[in-house]
CSV table of C-alpha atoms in Angstrom, one decimal:
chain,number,residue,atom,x,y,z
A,1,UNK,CA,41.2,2.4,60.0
A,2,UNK,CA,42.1,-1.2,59.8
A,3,UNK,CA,42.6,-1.4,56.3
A,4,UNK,CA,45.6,0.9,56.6
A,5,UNK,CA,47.6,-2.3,58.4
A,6,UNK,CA,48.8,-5.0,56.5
A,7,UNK,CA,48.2,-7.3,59.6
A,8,UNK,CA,45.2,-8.9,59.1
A,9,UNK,CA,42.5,-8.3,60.7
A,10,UNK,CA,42.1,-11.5,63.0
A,11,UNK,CA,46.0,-11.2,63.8
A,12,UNK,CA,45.0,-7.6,65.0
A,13,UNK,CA,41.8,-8.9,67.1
A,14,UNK,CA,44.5,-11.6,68.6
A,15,UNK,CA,47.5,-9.6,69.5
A,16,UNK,CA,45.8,-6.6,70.5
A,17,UNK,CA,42.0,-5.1,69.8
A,18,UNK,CA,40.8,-8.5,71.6
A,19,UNK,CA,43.9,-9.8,73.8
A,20,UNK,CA,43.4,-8.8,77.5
A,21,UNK,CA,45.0,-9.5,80.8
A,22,UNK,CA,43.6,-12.2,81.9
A,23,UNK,CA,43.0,-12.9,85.8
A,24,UNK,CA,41.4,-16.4,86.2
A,25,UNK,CA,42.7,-19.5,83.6
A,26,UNK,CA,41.0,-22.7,83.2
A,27,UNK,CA,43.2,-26.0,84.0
A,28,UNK,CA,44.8,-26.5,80.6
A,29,UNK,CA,48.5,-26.5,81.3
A,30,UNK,CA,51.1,-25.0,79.3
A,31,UNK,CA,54.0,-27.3,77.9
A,32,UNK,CA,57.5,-26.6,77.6
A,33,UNK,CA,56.7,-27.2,73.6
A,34,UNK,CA,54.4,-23.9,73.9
A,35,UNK,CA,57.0,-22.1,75.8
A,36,UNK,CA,59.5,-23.1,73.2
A,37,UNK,CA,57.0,-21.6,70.0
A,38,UNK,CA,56.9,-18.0,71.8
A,39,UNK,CA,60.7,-17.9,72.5
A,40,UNK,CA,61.2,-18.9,69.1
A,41,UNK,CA,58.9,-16.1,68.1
A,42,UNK,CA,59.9,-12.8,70.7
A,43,UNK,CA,63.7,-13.5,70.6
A,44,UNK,CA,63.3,-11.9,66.9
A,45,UNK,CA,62.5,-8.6,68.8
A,46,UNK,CA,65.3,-6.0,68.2
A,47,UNK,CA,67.1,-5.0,71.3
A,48,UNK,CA,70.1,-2.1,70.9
A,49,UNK,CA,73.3,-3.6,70.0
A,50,UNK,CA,71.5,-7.0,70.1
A,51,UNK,CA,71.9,-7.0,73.7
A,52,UNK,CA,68.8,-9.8,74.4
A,53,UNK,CA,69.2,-9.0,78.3
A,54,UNK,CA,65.5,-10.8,79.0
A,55,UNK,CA,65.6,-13.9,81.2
A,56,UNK,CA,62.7,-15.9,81.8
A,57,UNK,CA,62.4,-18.3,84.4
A,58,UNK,CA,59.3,-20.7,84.8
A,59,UNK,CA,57.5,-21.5,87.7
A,60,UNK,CA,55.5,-24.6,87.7
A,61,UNK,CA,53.8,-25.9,90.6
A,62,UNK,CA,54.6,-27.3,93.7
A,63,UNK,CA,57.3,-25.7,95.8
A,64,UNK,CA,58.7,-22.9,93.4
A,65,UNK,CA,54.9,-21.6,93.5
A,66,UNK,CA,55.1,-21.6,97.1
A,67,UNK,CA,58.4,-19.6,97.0
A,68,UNK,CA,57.1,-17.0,94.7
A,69,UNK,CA,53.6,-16.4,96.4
A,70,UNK,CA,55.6,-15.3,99.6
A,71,UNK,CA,56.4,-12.1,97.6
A,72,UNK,CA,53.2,-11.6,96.1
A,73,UNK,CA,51.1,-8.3,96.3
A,74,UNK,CA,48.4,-9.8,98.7
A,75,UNK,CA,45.9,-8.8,95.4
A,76,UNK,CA,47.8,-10.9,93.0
A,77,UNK,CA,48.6,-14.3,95.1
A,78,UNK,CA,45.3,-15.8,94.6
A,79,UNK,CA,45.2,-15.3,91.0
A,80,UNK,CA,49.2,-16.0,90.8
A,81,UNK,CA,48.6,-19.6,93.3
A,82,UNK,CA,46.2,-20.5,90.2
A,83,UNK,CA,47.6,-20.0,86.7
A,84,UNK,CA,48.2,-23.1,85.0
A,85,UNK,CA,52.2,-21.2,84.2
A,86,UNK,CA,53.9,-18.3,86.2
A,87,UNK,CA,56.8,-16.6,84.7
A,88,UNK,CA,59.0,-14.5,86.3
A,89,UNK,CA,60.6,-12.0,83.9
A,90,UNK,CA,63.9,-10.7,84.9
A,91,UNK,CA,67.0,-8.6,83.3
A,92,UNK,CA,70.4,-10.4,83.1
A,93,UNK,CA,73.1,-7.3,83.5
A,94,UNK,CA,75.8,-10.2,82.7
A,95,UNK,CA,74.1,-9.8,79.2
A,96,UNK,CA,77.4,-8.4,77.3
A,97,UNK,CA,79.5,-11.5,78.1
A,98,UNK,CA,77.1,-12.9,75.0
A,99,UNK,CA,78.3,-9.9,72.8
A,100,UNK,CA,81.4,-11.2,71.3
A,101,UNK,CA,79.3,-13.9,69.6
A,102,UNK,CA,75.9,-11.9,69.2
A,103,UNK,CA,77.4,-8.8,68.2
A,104,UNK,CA,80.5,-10.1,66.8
A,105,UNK,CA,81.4,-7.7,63.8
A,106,UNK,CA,82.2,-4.8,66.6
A,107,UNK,CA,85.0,-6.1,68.5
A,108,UNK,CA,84.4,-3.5,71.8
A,109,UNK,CA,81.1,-4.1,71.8
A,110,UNK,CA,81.7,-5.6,75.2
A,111,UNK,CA,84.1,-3.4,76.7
A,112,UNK,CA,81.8,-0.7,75.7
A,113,UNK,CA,79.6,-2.2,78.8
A,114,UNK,CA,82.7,-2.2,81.3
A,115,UNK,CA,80.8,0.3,83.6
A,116,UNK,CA,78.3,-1.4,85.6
A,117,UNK,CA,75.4,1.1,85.9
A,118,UNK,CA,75.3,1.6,82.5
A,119,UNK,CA,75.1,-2.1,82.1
A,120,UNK,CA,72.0,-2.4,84.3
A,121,UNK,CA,70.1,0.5,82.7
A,122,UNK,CA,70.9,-1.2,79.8
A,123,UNK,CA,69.6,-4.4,81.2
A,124,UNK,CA,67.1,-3.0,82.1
A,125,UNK,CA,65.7,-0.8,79.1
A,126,UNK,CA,65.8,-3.7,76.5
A,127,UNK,CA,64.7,-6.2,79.1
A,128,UNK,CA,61.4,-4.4,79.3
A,129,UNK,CA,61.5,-3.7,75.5
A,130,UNK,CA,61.7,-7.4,75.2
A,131,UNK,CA,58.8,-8.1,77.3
A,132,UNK,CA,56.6,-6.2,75.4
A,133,UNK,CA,57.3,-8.7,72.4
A,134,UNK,CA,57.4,-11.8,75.2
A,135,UNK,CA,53.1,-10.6,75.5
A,136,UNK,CA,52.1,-10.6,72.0
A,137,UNK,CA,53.9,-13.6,71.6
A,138,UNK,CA,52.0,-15.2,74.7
A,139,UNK,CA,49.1,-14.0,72.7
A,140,UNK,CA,50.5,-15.4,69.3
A,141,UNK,CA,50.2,-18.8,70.8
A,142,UNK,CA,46.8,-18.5,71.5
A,143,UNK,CA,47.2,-17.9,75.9
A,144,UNK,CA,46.4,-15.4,77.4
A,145,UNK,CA,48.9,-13.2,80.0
A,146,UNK,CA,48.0,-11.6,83.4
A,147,UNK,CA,51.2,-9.0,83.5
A,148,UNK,CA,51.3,-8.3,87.5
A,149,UNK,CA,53.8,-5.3,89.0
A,150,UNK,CA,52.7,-6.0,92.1
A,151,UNK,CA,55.2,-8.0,94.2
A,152,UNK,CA,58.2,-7.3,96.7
A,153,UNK,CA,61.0,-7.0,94.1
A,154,UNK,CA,63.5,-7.1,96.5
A,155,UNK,CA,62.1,-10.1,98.1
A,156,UNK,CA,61.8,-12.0,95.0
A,157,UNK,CA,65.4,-11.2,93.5
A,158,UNK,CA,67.2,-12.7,96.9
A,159,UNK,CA,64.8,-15.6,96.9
A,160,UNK,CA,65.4,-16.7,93.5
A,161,UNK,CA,68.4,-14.6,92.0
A,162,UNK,CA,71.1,-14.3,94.6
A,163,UNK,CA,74.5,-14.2,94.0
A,164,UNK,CA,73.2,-14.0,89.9
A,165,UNK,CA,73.8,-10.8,87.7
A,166,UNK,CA,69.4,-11.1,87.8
A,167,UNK,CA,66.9,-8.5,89.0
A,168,UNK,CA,62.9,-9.1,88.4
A,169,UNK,CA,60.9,-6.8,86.5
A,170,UNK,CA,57.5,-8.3,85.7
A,171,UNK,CA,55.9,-11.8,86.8
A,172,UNK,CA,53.3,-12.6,84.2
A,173,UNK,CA,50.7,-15.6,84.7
A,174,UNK,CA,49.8,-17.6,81.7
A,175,UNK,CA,47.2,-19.3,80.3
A,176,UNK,CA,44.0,-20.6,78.9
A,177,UNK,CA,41.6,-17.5,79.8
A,178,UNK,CA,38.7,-19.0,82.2
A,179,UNK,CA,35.4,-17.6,81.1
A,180,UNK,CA,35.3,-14.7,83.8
A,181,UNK,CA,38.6,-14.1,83.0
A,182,UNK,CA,38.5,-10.2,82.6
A,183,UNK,CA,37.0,-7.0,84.2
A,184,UNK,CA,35.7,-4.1,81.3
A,185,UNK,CA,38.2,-2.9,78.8
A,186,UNK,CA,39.5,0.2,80.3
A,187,UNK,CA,39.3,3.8,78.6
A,188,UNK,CA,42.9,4.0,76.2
A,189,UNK,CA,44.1,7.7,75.7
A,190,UNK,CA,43.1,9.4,73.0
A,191,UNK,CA,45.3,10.4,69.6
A,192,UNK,CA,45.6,13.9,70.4
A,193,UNK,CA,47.1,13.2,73.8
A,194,UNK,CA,49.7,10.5,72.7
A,195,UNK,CA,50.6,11.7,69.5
A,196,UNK,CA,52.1,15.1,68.6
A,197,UNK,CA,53.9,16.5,65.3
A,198,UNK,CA,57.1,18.4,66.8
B,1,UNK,CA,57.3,-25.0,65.6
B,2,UNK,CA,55.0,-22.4,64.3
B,3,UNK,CA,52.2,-24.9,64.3
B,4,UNK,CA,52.0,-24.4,68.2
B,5,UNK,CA,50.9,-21.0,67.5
B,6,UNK,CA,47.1,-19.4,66.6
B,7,UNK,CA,48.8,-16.3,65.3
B,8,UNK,CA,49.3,-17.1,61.1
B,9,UNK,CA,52.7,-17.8,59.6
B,10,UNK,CA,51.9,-14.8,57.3
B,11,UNK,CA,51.7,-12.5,60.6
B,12,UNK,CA,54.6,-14.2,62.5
B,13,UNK,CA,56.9,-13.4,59.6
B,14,UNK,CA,55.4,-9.5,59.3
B,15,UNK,CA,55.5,-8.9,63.1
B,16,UNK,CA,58.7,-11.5,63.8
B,17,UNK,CA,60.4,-13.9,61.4
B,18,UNK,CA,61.2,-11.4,58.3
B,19,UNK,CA,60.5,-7.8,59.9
B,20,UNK,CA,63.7,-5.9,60.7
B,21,UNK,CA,65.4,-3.1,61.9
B,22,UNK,CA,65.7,-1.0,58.6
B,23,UNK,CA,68.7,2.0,58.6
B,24,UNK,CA,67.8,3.4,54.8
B,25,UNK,CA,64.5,4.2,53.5
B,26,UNK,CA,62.7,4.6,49.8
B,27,UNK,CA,61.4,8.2,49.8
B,28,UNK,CA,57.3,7.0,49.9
B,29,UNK,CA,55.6,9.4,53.0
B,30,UNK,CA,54.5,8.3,56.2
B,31,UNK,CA,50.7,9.5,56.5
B,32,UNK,CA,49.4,11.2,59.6
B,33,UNK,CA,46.4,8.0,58.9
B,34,UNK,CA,48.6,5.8,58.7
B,35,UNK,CA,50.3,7.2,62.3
B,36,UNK,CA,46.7,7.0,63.7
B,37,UNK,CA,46.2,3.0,62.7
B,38,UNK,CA,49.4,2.5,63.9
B,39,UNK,CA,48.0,3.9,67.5
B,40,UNK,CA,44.7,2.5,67.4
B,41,UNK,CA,46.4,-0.7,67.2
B,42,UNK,CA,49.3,-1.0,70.2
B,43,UNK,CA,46.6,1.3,72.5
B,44,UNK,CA,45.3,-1.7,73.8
B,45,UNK,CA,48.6,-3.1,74.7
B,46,UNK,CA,48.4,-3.7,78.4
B,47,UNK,CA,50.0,-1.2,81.3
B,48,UNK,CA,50.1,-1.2,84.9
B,49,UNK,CA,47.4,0.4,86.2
B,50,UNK,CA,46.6,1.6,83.0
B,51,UNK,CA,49.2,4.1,82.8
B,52,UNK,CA,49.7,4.6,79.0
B,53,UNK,CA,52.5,6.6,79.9
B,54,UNK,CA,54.1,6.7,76.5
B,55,UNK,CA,54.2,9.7,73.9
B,56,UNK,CA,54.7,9.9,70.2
B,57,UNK,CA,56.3,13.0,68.9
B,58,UNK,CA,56.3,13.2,65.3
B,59,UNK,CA,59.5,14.7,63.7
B,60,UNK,CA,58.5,15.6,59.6
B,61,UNK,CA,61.3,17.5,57.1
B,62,UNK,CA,62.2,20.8,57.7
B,63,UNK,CA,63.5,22.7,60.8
B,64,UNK,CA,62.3,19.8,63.5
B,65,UNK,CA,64.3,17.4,62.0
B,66,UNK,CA,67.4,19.6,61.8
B,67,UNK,CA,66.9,20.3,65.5
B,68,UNK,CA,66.7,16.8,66.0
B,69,UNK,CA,70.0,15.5,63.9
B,70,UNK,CA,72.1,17.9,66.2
B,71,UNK,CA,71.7,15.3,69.2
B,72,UNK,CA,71.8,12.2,66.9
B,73,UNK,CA,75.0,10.1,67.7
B,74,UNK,CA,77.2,10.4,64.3
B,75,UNK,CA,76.6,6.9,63.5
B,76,UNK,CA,72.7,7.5,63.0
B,77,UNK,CA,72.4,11.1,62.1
B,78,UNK,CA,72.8,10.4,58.5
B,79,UNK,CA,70.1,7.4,59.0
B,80,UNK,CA,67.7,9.2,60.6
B,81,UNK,CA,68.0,12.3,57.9
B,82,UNK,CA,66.8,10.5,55.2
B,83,UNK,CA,64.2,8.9,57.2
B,84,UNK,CA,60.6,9.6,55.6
B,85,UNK,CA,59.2,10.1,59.3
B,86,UNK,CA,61.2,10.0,62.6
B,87,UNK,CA,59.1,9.6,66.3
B,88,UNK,CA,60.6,10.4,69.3
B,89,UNK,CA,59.1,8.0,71.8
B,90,UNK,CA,59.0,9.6,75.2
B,91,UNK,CA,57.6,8.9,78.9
B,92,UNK,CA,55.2,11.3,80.1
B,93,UNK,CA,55.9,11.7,84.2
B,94,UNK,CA,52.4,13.2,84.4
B,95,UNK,CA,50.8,10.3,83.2
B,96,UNK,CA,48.8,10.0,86.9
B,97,UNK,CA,46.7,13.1,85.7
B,98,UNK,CA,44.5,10.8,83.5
B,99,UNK,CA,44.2,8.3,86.1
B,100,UNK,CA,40.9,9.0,87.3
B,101,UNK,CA,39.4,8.9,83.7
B,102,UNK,CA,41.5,5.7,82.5
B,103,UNK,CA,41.4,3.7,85.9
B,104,UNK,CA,37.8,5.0,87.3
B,105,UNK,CA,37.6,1.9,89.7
B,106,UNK,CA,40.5,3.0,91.7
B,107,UNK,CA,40.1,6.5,93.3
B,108,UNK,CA,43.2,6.2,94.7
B,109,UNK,CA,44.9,5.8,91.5
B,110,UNK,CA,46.2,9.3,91.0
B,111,UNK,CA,47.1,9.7,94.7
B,112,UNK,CA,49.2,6.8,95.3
B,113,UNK,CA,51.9,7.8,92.3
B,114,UNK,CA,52.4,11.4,94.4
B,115,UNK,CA,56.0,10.2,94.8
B,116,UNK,CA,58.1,12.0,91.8
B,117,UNK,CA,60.9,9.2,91.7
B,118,UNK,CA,58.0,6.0,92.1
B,119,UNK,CA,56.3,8.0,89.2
B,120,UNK,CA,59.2,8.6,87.2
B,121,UNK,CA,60.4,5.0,87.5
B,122,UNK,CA,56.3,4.2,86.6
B,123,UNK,CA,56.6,6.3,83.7
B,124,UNK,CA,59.6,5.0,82.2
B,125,UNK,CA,58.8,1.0,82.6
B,126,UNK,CA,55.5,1.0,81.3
B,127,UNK,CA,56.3,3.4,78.1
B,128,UNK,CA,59.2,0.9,77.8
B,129,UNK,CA,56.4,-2.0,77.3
B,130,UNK,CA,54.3,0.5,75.0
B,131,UNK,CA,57.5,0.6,73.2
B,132,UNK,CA,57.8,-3.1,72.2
B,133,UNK,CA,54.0,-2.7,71.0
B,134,UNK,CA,55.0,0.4,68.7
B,135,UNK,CA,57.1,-1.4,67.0
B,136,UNK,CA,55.2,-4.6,66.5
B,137,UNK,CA,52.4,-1.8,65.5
B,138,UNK,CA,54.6,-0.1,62.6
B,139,UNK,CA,55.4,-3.7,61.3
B,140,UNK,CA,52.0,-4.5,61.2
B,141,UNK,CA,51.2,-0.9,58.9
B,142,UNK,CA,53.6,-2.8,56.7
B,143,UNK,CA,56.4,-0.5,57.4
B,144,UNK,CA,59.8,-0.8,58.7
B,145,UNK,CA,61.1,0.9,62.0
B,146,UNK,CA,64.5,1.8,62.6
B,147,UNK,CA,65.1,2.4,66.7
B,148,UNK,CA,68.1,4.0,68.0
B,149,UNK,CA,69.3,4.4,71.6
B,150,UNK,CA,72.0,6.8,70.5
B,151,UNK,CA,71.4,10.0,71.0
B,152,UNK,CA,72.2,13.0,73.5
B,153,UNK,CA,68.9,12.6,75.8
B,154,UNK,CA,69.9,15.5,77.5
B,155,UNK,CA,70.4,17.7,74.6
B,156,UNK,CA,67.3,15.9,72.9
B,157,UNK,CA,65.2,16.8,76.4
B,158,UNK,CA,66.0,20.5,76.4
B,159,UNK,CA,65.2,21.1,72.7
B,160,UNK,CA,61.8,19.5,72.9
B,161,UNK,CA,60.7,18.8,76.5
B,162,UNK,CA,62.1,21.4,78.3
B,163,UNK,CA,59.4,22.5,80.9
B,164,UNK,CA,57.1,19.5,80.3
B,165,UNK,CA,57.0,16.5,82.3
B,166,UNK,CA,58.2,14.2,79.0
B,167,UNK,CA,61.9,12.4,79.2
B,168,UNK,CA,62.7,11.3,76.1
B,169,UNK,CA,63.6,6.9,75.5
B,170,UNK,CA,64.2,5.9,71.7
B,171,UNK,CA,64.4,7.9,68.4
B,172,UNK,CA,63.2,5.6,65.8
B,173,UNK,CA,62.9,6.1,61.8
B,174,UNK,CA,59.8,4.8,60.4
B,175,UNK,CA,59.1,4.1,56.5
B,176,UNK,CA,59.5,2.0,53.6
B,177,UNK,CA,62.6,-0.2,53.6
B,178,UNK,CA,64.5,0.3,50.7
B,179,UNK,CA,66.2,-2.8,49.1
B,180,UNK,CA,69.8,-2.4,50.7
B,181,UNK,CA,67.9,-1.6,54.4
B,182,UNK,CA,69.6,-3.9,56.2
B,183,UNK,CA,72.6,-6.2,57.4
B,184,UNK,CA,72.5,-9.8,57.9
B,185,UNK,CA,70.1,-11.3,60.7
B,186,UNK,CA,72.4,-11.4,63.8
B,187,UNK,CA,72.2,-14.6,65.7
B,188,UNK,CA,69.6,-14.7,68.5
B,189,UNK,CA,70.5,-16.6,71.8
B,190,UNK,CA,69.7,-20.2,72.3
B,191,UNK,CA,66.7,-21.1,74.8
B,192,UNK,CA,68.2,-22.9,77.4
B,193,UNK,CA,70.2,-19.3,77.6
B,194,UNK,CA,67.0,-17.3,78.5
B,195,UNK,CA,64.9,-19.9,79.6
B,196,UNK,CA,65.1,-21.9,82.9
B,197,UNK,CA,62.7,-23.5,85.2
B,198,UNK,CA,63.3,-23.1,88.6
C-alpha cells in the first residue's frame, strides 16, 4: 500500500512504520541546535485559529532533573533520570494574548477567548494536537522519543508552573535510542475497527 | 537548519514546510485505498498504553453529508460541501475493550480504566495525539486536509453517535487542493516563545 503515499518510503520507515518509543538512550546529548531544527519544523502544524498553545520546556541535568523525577510514575524515573534530554510538554491557556499578531486579520479573535474554560480546553486540545507533530518531528531529526503519561500532574505543574497560565500534559524523553531500546511492536487495531463510511 | 535533520527536505516540505490547511478542493475522489494507506501509516503513531482510541468516520456525497452540513458552523459548511471526502475524527470511550488484545503484557490494562471520567479523559488525549498523525498521514498521501473545530458537537454526536461510546473532536475535509486553496502562511511564534529551559 505504500505506493499510494507520496512520502517516500524511508521518510515513512522514519516517522512512523519504524519510529518507536524508545526506553533506554545512549550518551549522545541533544543540543539546543537540534531542538531548534524540530521547532522550526512542528511549529508549521496547524492549530484552530492559529492558536499554537504548546510550551515546551527542557530539562537538562543536574537539579531541574532532580525536580522533575520527584513526580515521576515510580516506572518511568529510571528511564526519565537517564535520557540524554527530558522535555516537559505543557499547554499555555495565556495563548490568545499572541492572537492579535498571529491571527491578526480577525480583530476579536482574542476576545472570542474571554471565558476562561473555554480557553483551557482550547489549550488544551491543540496543545496535544501539537504534540503529535512535536513526535514526528523528534523523529524527523533522527532521535528517538519515550512519550511517558505517567507522572503526578498536579505535582509537576506547582513545581515548575506556579503562578503561570501552564498545565503539563506529556513529558517525553529524547534521544539517541540505546540498542535495547524497545520491547515488541504492539498489535495496532485493525481497518475495519478504526475506520467506518457514515 | 534543515541539515540537522535525517528526515529529507523533500518530506519536511510535504509533511511541514509547504503542506497546508486547504478550505477548496479540485473535484478528483478520495479512494477508500487511498483511506487505508493513509491508516496503515499514522497506526503506528505511539499512544498510552496503546490505546488507539481514535476513529475515522468517513462522510461521502449524498444524504451523510447533508446530515453533516446541518451542524457545520456557517463559516465552513460551504467548505466542507464541496469537499471530495469529509472524516469525522472521533474518540472511542470503549477503547479499553481491546486492551487485552493490543496490550497483552498488562492484564490489568482493561481493569484499571473502569473509571468513566479517567477513561473519557484517556480517550480524548490520546485520539488528540492520533490526530496530529492523521494529518501528517493525509499530507503524506499527497493530499490536502482541511480541519475544523467548528461545529455543533452536540448536534454532530446525536446524529451519528448517539448510543455508542464515540464523542466526536474535528471535522476535517480531505482532497486535492485546488489552486486558490488557501490564504497566506500566518506567522508562527518565535522559539524563545515556546521554548525555555528551566
Amino acid at each position: 500500500m505504500t505506493e499510494l503515499l507520496t512520502l517516500s518510503a524511508d521518510a515513512q520507515d522514519l516517522l512512523f512504520r519504524e519510529a518507536r518509543t524508545a526506553n533506554r538512550f545512549t550518551e549522545e546529548p541533544v543540543s539546543d541546535e537540534q531542538v531548534a531544527a524540530i521547532y522550526d519544523l512542528m511549529k508549521f502544524g496547524p492549530t484552530a485559529m492559529n492558536t499554537q498553545p504548546l510550551r515546551i520546556v527542557l530539562v537538562r541535568d543536574g537539579e531541574p532533573r532532580e525536580r522533575l523525577l520527584k513526580h515521576m510514575a515510580d516506572g518511568n524515573r529510571d528511564k526519565t533520570a537517564n535520557a540524554p534530554l527530558v522535555a516537559v510538554l505543557a499547554a499555555d491557556s495565556d495563548f490568545h494574548e499572541h492572537l492579535p499578531r498571529t491571527f491578526p486579520h480577525a480583530p476579536h479573535a482574542k476576545a472570542s477567548f474571554s471565558d476562561e474554560e473555554r480557553r483551557a480546553q482550547a489549550a488544551t486540545f491543540n496543545a496535544t494536537l501539537q504534540i503529535g507533530y512535536f513526535l514526528m518531528a523528534v523523529r524527523a531529526a533522527g532521535l528517538a522519543a519515550g512519550p511517558m503519561g505517567g507522572f503526578d500532574a498536579e505535582g509537576l505543574d506547582a513545581e515548575f508552573f506556579e503562578g503561570t497560565s501552564l498545565h503539563s500534559l506529556l513529558v517525553v524523553n529524547i534521544g539517541t535510542p540505546a540498542a535495547d531500546a524497545w520491547l515488541d511492536r504492539l498489535p495496532r487495531l485493525e481497518l475495519d475497527v478504526v475506520v467506518r463510511t457514515a
